[in-house]
mmCIF file of C-alpha atoms (C1' of nucleotides) and ligand atoms in Angstrom:
data_model
loop_
_atom_site.group_PDB
_atom_site.id
_atom_site.type_symbol
_atom_site.label_atom_id
_atom_site.label_comp_id
_atom_site.label_asym_id
_atom_site.label_seq_id
_atom_site.Cartn_x
_atom_site.Cartn_y
_atom_site.Cartn_z
ATOM 1 C CA MET A 1 0.000 0.000 0.000
ATOM 2 C CA ALA A 2 1.190 3.415 -0.773
ATOM 3 C CA PRO A 3 1.655 6.016 1.944
ATOM 4 C CA LEU A 4 -0.059 8.500 -0.253
ATOM 5 C CA ARG A 5 -3.669 8.801 0.600
ATOM 6 C CA PHE A 6 -4.338 10.732 -2.517
ATOM 7 C CA PRO A 7 -3.607 8.948 -5.734
ATOM 8 C CA GLN A 8 -3.277 12.316 -7.294
ATOM 9 C CA ALA A 9 -0.562 13.238 -4.906
ATOM 10 C CA ALA A 10 1.644 10.718 -6.555
ATOM 11 C CA LYS A 11 0.910 12.088 -9.936
ATOM 12 C CA ILE A 12 1.306 15.595 -8.771
ATOM 13 C CA ALA A 13 4.559 14.735 -7.190
ATOM 14 C CA ARG A 14 5.836 13.476 -10.465
ATOM 15 C CA LEU A 15 4.422 16.471 -12.151
ATOM 16 C CA ALA A 16 5.887 19.053 -9.902
ATOM 17 C CA THR A 17 9.181 17.459 -9.242
ATOM 18 C CA PRO A 18 10.611 17.641 -12.727
ATOM 19 C CA ILE A 19 9.193 21.075 -13.166
ATOM 20 C CA PHE A 20 10.665 22.757 -10.215
ATOM 21 C CA PRO A 21 14.423 22.751 -10.210
ATOM 22 C CA SER A 22 14.495 23.477 -6.537
ATOM 23 C CA PRO A 23 14.088 20.577 -4.084
ATOM 24 C CA MET A 24 11.586 22.509 -2.074
ATOM 25 C CA THR A 25 8.825 23.652 -4.300
ATOM 26 C CA PRO A 26 6.648 26.250 -2.683
ATOM 27 C CA TRP A 27 3.715 24.857 -4.554
ATOM 28 C CA SER A 28 4.603 21.210 -4.478
ATOM 29 C CA CYS A 29 1.562 20.534 -2.421
ATOM 30 C CA ASP A 30 -1.153 23.036 -2.909
ATOM 31 C CA ASN A 31 -0.468 23.812 -6.477
ATOM 32 C CA GLY A 32 0.224 20.257 -7.194
ATOM 33 C CA MET A 33 -3.256 19.480 -6.124
ATOM 34 C CA LEU A 34 -4.572 22.246 -8.211
ATOM 35 C CA TRP A 35 -2.909 20.884 -11.234
ATOM 36 C CA GLY A 36 -3.928 17.346 -10.888
ATOM 37 C CA ARG A 37 -5.291 16.514 -14.225
ATOM 38 C CA LYS A 38 -4.329 16.429 -17.775
ATOM 39 C CA PRO A 39 -3.650 19.189 -20.233
ATOM 40 C CA PRO A 40 -6.720 20.405 -22.038
ATOM 41 C CA ALA A 41 -7.095 20.675 -25.730
ATOM 42 C CA VAL A 42 -5.477 23.947 -26.299
ATOM 43 C CA ASN A 43 -5.165 25.259 -29.754
ATOM 44 C CA VAL A 44 -1.471 25.329 -29.253
ATOM 45 C CA ASN A 45 -0.761 21.696 -29.228
ATOM 46 C CA VAL A 46 2.909 21.432 -28.768
ATOM 47 C CA ASN A 47 4.298 18.039 -28.103
ATOM 48 C CA VAL A 48 6.494 19.361 -25.372
ATOM 49 C CA ASN A 49 5.633 17.181 -22.451
ATOM 50 C CA VAL A 50 5.856 19.190 -19.328
ATOM 51 C CA ASN A 51 6.400 16.032 -17.424
ATOM 52 C CA GLY A 52 8.950 14.850 -19.798
ATOM 53 C CA ALA A 53 9.163 11.108 -19.808
ATOM 54 C CA HIS A 54 6.566 10.941 -17.139
ATOM 55 C CA ALA A 55 3.966 12.163 -19.499
ATOM 56 C CA HIS A 56 2.335 8.809 -19.453
ATOM 57 C CA ALA A 57 2.609 8.749 -15.726
ATOM 58 C CA HIS A 58 -0.865 10.049 -15.411
ATOM 59 C CA THR A 59 -2.610 6.979 -14.255
ATOM 60 C CA HIS A 60 -6.232 6.449 -14.839
ATOM 61 C CA ARG A 61 -8.380 9.280 -13.718
ATOM 62 C CA THR A 62 -9.682 6.770 -11.239
ATOM 63 C CA ALA A 63 -13.154 8.118 -11.418
ATOM 64 C CA MET A 64 -12.311 10.602 -8.780
ATOM 65 C CA PRO A 65 -15.441 11.518 -6.885
ATOM 66 C CA ARG A 66 -14.719 15.081 -7.773
ATOM 67 C CA ALA A 67 -15.522 16.754 -4.506
ATOM 68 C CA GLU A 68 -17.197 20.090 -4.568
ATOM 69 C CA PRO A 69 -14.970 22.474 -6.446
ATOM 70 C CA LEU A 70 -15.469 25.275 -4.027
ATOM 71 C CA ASN A 71 -13.479 26.100 -0.928
ATOM 72 C CA VAL A 72 -10.517 27.257 -2.813
ATOM 73 C CA HIS A 73 -9.411 29.432 -0.050
ATOM 74 C CA MET A 74 -6.819 27.829 2.035
ATOM 75 C CA PRO A 75 -7.015 27.848 5.771
ATOM 76 C CA SER A 76 -7.151 31.468 6.701
ATOM 77 C CA LYS A 77 -4.270 30.941 9.040
ATOM 78 C CA MET A 78 -1.928 30.059 6.308
ATOM 79 C CA SER A 79 1.093 32.225 5.913
ATOM 80 C CA THR A 80 3.398 32.730 3.022
ATOM 81 C CA ASP A 81 5.703 30.149 4.435
ATOM 82 C CA ASN A 82 3.392 27.548 5.821
ATOM 83 C CA PHE A 83 0.311 27.804 3.739
ATOM 84 C CA LEU A 84 0.965 24.501 2.138
ATOM 85 C CA SER A 85 1.355 22.683 5.375
ATOM 86 C CA PRO A 86 -2.280 22.834 6.416
ATOM 87 C CA LEU A 87 -3.243 21.831 2.954
ATOM 88 C CA SER A 88 -1.217 18.691 2.972
ATOM 89 C CA GLN A 89 -2.567 17.545 6.262
ATOM 90 C CA VAL A 90 -6.153 18.525 5.862
ATOM 91 C CA GLY A 91 -6.246 17.229 2.364
ATOM 92 C CA GLY A 92 -7.080 20.595 1.011
ATOM 93 C CA ALA A 93 -6.221 19.047 -2.247
ATOM 94 C CA GLU A 94 -9.811 18.345 -2.885
ATOM 95 C CA CYS A 95 -10.701 21.814 -1.841
ATOM 96 C CA MET A 96 -9.661 23.310 -5.074
ATOM 97 C CA ASN A 97 -10.577 22.019 -8.429
ATOM 98 C CA ARG A 98 -7.981 19.675 -9.526
ATOM 99 C CA LEU A 99 -6.560 21.691 -12.267
ATOM 100 C CA LYS A 100 -4.509 20.250 -14.976
ATOM 101 C CA VAL A 101 -1.361 21.646 -16.354
ATOM 102 C CA PRO A 102 -1.759 23.034 -19.828
ATOM 103 C CA PRO A 103 0.849 22.271 -22.398
ATOM 104 C CA GLN A 104 2.088 25.808 -22.075
ATOM 105 C CA SER A 105 3.349 25.352 -25.534
ATOM 106 C CA SER A 106 4.629 28.877 -25.404
ATOM 107 C CA GLY A 107 7.833 27.265 -24.287
ATOM 108 C CA SER A 108 8.613 26.372 -27.813
ATOM 109 C CA GLY A 109 6.007 28.598 -29.303
ATOM 110 C CA GLY A 110 8.290 31.459 -29.939
ATOM 111 C CA GLY A 111 9.373 33.127 -26.763
ATOM 112 C CA GLY A 112 11.624 30.385 -25.615
ATOM 113 C CA GLY A 113 13.000 29.980 -22.134
ATOM 114 C CA ALA A 114 13.729 33.671 -21.745
ATOM 115 C CA GLY A 115 10.251 34.580 -22.769
ATOM 116 C CA GLU A 116 8.730 32.539 -20.052
ATOM 117 C CA ALA A 117 10.638 34.293 -17.355
ATOM 118 C CA GLU A 118 9.045 37.607 -18.076
ATOM 119 C CA ARG A 119 5.698 36.185 -18.841
ATOM 120 C CA GLY A 120 4.192 35.998 -15.416
ATOM 121 C CA GLY A 121 6.785 37.383 -13.140
ATOM 122 C CA ALA A 122 7.176 34.098 -11.384
ATOM 123 C CA THR A 123 7.395 31.375 -13.902
ATOM 124 C CA PHE A 124 8.450 28.083 -12.495
ATOM 125 C CA GLY A 125 9.860 26.094 -15.308
ATOM 126 C CA GLY A 126 6.880 26.803 -17.462
ATOM 127 C CA PHE A 127 4.245 27.418 -14.864
ATOM 128 C CA ALA A 128 3.077 30.955 -14.982
ATOM 129 C CA LEU A 129 0.491 31.025 -12.311
ATOM 130 C CA PRO A 130 2.176 31.092 -8.958
ATOM 131 C CA PRO A 131 2.119 34.882 -9.027
ATOM 132 C CA GLY A 132 -1.602 34.802 -8.699
ATOM 133 C CA VAL A 133 -1.440 32.644 -5.660
ATOM 134 C CA ILE A 134 1.325 34.701 -4.230
ATOM 135 C CA VAL A 135 -0.682 37.837 -4.570
ATOM 136 C CA MET A 136 -3.601 36.188 -2.954
ATOM 137 C CA THR A 137 -1.525 34.942 -0.121
ATOM 138 C CA THR A 138 0.069 38.271 0.437
ATOM 139 C CA LEU A 139 -3.187 40.093 0.266
ATOM 140 C CA HIS A 140 -5.047 38.215 2.872
ATOM 141 C CA SER A 141 -1.930 37.639 4.824
ATOM 142 C CA GLY A 142 -3.361 39.672 7.600
ATOM 143 C CA ALA A 143 -6.995 39.141 6.903
ATOM 144 C CA GLY A 144 -8.622 35.877 7.679
ATOM 145 C CA SER A 145 -12.070 36.663 6.428
ATOM 146 C CA SER A 146 -13.522 37.148 3.015
ATOM 147 C CA VAL A 147 -10.890 34.914 1.647
ATOM 148 C CA ALA A 148 -13.096 33.936 -1.189
ATOM 149 C CA THR A 149 -13.511 37.477 -2.266
ATOM 150 C CA MET A 150 -9.903 38.047 -1.756
ATOM 151 C CA THR A 151 -9.036 35.140 -3.898
ATOM 152 C CA ASP A 152 -11.227 36.374 -6.601
ATOM 153 C CA SER A 153 -9.740 39.799 -6.534
ATOM 154 C CA ALA A 154 -6.318 38.401 -6.264
ATOM 155 C CA PHE A 155 -6.752 36.477 -9.394
ATOM 156 C CA GLN A 156 -7.951 39.461 -11.228
ATOM 157 C CA ILE A 157 -5.027 41.419 -9.997
ATOM 158 C CA ALA A 158 -2.688 38.707 -11.012
ATOM 159 C CA ALA A 159 -4.320 38.479 -14.369
ATOM 160 C CA ASP A 160 -4.086 42.162 -14.897
ATOM 161 C CA CYS A 161 -0.542 42.158 -13.738
ATOM 162 C CA GLN A 162 0.417 39.478 -16.135
ATOM 163 C CA HIS A 163 -1.472 41.058 -18.882
ATOM 164 C CA SER A 164 0.432 44.257 -18.489
ATOM 165 C CA SER A 165 3.787 42.704 -18.037
ATOM 166 C CA SER A 166 3.440 40.171 -20.749
ATOM 167 C CA ALA A 167 2.476 42.003 -23.848
ATOM 168 C CA SER A 168 3.607 38.916 -25.663
ATOM 169 C CA CYS A 169 0.099 37.696 -25.073
ATOM 170 C CA SER A 170 -0.646 37.774 -28.734
ATOM 171 C CA GLY A 171 2.821 38.423 -29.930
ATOM 172 C CA SER A 172 5.351 35.724 -30.540
ATOM 173 C CA ASN A 173 3.049 32.982 -29.457
ATOM 174 C CA ALA A 174 0.443 34.333 -31.755
ATOM 175 C CA SER A 175 1.916 32.144 -34.404
ATOM 176 C CA THR A 176 0.366 29.179 -32.718
ATOM 177 C CA ASN A 177 -2.916 30.932 -32.685
ATOM 178 C CA ALA A 178 -2.745 31.180 -36.420
ATOM 179 C CA SER A 179 -3.798 27.593 -36.557
ATOM 180 C CA VAL A 180 -7.124 28.325 -35.072
ATOM 181 C CA SER A 181 -7.553 31.429 -37.084
ATOM 182 C CA ALA A 182 -7.097 29.567 -40.278
ATOM 183 C CA ASN A 183 -9.328 26.836 -39.073
ATOM 184 C CA SER A 184 -11.929 29.311 -38.085
ATOM 185 C CA SER A 185 -12.002 30.964 -41.431
ATOM 186 C CA CYS A 186 -12.642 27.709 -43.128
ATOM 187 C CA SER A 187 -15.242 28.851 -45.563
ATOM 188 C CA GLY A 188 -17.981 29.454 -43.041
ATOM 189 C CA GLY A 189 -20.033 26.299 -43.284
ATOM 190 C CA ALA A 190 -18.014 23.469 -41.812
ATOM 191 C CA ALA A 191 -16.016 25.855 -39.676
ATOM 192 C CA LYS A 192 -18.861 25.980 -37.214
ATOM 193 C CA ARG A 193 -17.163 23.416 -35.089
ATOM 194 C CA LYS A 194 -15.775 24.283 -31.731
ATOM 195 C CA ARG A 195 -13.149 26.914 -31.311
ATOM 196 C CA LYS A 196 -10.249 26.196 -29.081
ATOM 197 C CA ARG A 197 -8.559 28.426 -26.612
ATOM 198 C CA CYS A 198 -5.641 30.350 -27.999
ATOM 199 C CA GLY A 199 -3.448 29.200 -25.172
ATOM 200 C CA VAL A 200 -1.451 32.383 -25.076
ATOM 201 C CA CYS A 201 -3.722 35.026 -23.669
ATOM 202 C CA ALA A 202 -3.597 35.836 -19.989
ATOM 203 C CA PRO A 203 -6.654 33.777 -19.071
ATOM 204 C CA CYS A 204 -5.371 30.870 -21.068
ATOM 205 C CA ARG A 205 -2.130 31.017 -19.184
ATOM 206 C CA ARG A 206 -3.953 30.797 -15.933
ATOM 207 C CA LEU A 207 -3.110 27.443 -14.508
ATOM 208 C CA ILE A 208 -5.534 27.076 -11.699
ATOM 209 C CA ASN A 209 -9.238 27.410 -11.468
ATOM 210 C CA CYS A 210 -10.155 30.084 -8.992
ATOM 211 C CA GLY A 211 -12.721 27.728 -7.597
ATOM 212 C CA VAL A 212 -14.919 30.547 -6.458
ATOM 213 C CA CYS A 213 -16.273 32.013 -9.637
ATOM 214 C CA SER A 214 -19.659 30.973 -10.894
ATOM 215 C CA SER A 215 -18.158 28.843 -13.596
ATOM 216 C CA CYS A 216 -16.036 26.975 -11.153
ATOM 217 C CA ARG A 217 -18.799 26.467 -8.693
ATOM 218 C CA ASN A 218 -21.284 25.477 -11.318
ATOM 219 C CA ARG A 219 -18.969 23.470 -13.432
ATOM 220 C CA LYS A 220 -21.048 20.378 -13.027
ATOM 221 C CA THR A 221 -24.033 22.005 -14.577
ATOM 222 C CA GLY A 222 -22.440 24.924 -16.292
ATOM 223 C CA HIS A 223 -19.743 23.009 -18.076
ATOM 224 C CA GLN A 224 -17.765 26.177 -18.328
ATOM 225 C CA ILE A 225 -14.138 26.871 -17.718
ATOM 226 C CA CYS A 226 -13.163 29.151 -14.871
ATOM 227 C CA LYS A 227 -14.023 32.719 -15.697
ATOM 228 C CA PHE A 228 -10.482 33.745 -15.094
ATOM 229 C CA ARG A 229 -9.296 31.102 -17.489
ATOM 230 C CA LYS A 230 -11.757 31.789 -20.224
ATOM 231 C CA CYS A 231 -9.803 32.550 -23.336
ATOM 232 C CA GLU A 232 -10.191 36.107 -24.456
ATOM 233 C CA GLU A 233 -10.465 34.957 -28.005
ATOM 234 C CA LEU A 234 -13.363 32.718 -27.179
ATOM 235 C CA LYS A 235 -15.067 35.525 -25.363
ATOM 236 C CA LYS A 236 -15.379 37.312 -28.610
ATOM 237 C CA LYS A 237 -18.039 36.431 -31.066
ATOM 238 C CA PRO A 238 -17.147 33.578 -33.354
ATOM 239 C CA GLY A 239 -17.445 35.970 -36.217
ATOM 240 C CA SER A 240 -15.024 38.534 -34.927
ATOM 241 C CA THR A 241 -11.615 37.288 -35.853
ATOM 242 C CA VAL A 242 -8.814 38.172 -33.475
ATOM 243 C CA GLU A 243 -8.299 41.866 -32.868
ATOM 244 C CA ARG A 244 -10.547 42.838 -35.712
ATOM 245 C CA ALA A 245 -13.378 43.037 -33.256
ATOM 246 C CA GLN A 246 -11.773 45.982 -31.570
ATOM 247 C CA VAL A 247 -11.303 47.891 -34.777
ATOM 248 C CA ASP A 248 -14.804 47.263 -35.869
ATOM 249 C CA ASP A 249 -16.236 48.053 -32.528
ATOM 250 C "C1'" DG B 1 -26.822 42.400 -20.731
ATOM 251 C "C1'" DT B 2 -25.813 38.681 -17.585
ATOM 252 C "C1'" DT B 3 -26.078 34.152 -15.799
ATOM 253 C "C1'" DG B 4 -27.076 29.290 -15.563
ATOM 254 C "C1'" DA B 5 -28.117 24.999 -17.793
ATOM 255 C "C1'" DC B 6 -27.781 21.783 -21.423
ATOM 256 C "C1'" DG B 7 -26.010 19.368 -25.496
ATOM 257 C "C1'" DT B 8 -22.196 17.851 -27.391
ATOM 258 C "C1'" DA B 9 -17.670 18.506 -29.826
ATOM 259 C "C1'" DG B 10 -13.158 17.243 -29.141
ATOM 260 C "C1'" DA B 11 -9.420 15.070 -26.788
ATOM 261 C "C1'" DA B 12 -7.392 11.462 -23.809
ATOM 262 C "C1'" DT C 1 -15.373 4.890 -22.486
ATOM 263 C "C1'" DT C 2 -14.516 9.518 -19.502
ATOM 264 C "C1'" DC C 3 -13.595 14.191 -19.105
ATOM 265 C "C1'" DT C 4 -13.329 19.145 -20.156
ATOM 266 C "C1'" DA C 5 -15.168 22.967 -22.085
ATOM 267 C "C1'" DC C 6 -17.509 25.636 -26.372
ATOM 268 C "C1'" DG C 7 -21.851 27.020 -28.343
ATOM 269 C "C1'" DT C 8 -26.335 28.034 -27.639
ATOM 270 C "C1'" DC C 9 -30.509 29.145 -25.546
ATOM 271 C "C1'" DA C 10 -33.705 30.228 -21.634
ATOM 272 C "C1'" DA C 11 -34.372 32.706 -17.687
ATOM 273 C "C1'" DC C 12 -33.438 36.641 -15.173
HETATM 274 ZN ZN1 ZN D 1 -13.129 30.156 -11.430
HETATM 275 ZN ZN1 ZN D 2 -6.658 32.475 -24.906
#
DNA sequence: GTTGACGTAGAA
DNA sequence: TTCTACGTCAAC
């Protein structure tokens, strides 16, 4: 029998380990739980396996009884240095939606290693979300209440922050987006399929579901991605191609 | 205009 | 098969 109560933990461990060069990953636990699934079908389908050889490591999704996706907020007592402790022991893993780690193809998309560094301020070997969590943690560092709201705001802040800092949103990586664009403009008729997230915009680069937004809380019935992860491209009308919408409107 | 719910495309 | 999430519509 394995010491790990959470089958995901094992997977996460494998996931996080190769990603974080440092032995002690600040997110090894909490984030690991957040990213416990598989990469979605992002438009940018780069074969770069974040897990490397462990790509196939993802065991069966063992029909996880997907606990309620809410309760993202960690124990209010958590501090910047121990916030993952309570999570590991209380099994906060289930608290948050088990998020999966996107391919983050941007790695080879066009920016390259250097590009990632500036992308989100704190990019751990390809993961560009930590900043959001950090902000959140810092924000409610002294406040124990309204964590949910805090989290929400934090994410927005983080998103905005990234957006500003990483103008490369639709820059170098945009090349990958071209795929979808071309696909979308496929002579109207058959192109009515399903659009895919660009994978490069700020929301797309979000790695974790906030767990508190309506989409997260109603995922079972809403079948919608976290509001903070909703691709900006998809937010636009199917007809409006890329930035053209802005010009027209 | 916004939100929630549903069907289902698309991927694993 | 399961799972996530896009498109659409109804309700608000
Ligand atoms: Zn959310
Ligand atoms: Zn996007």
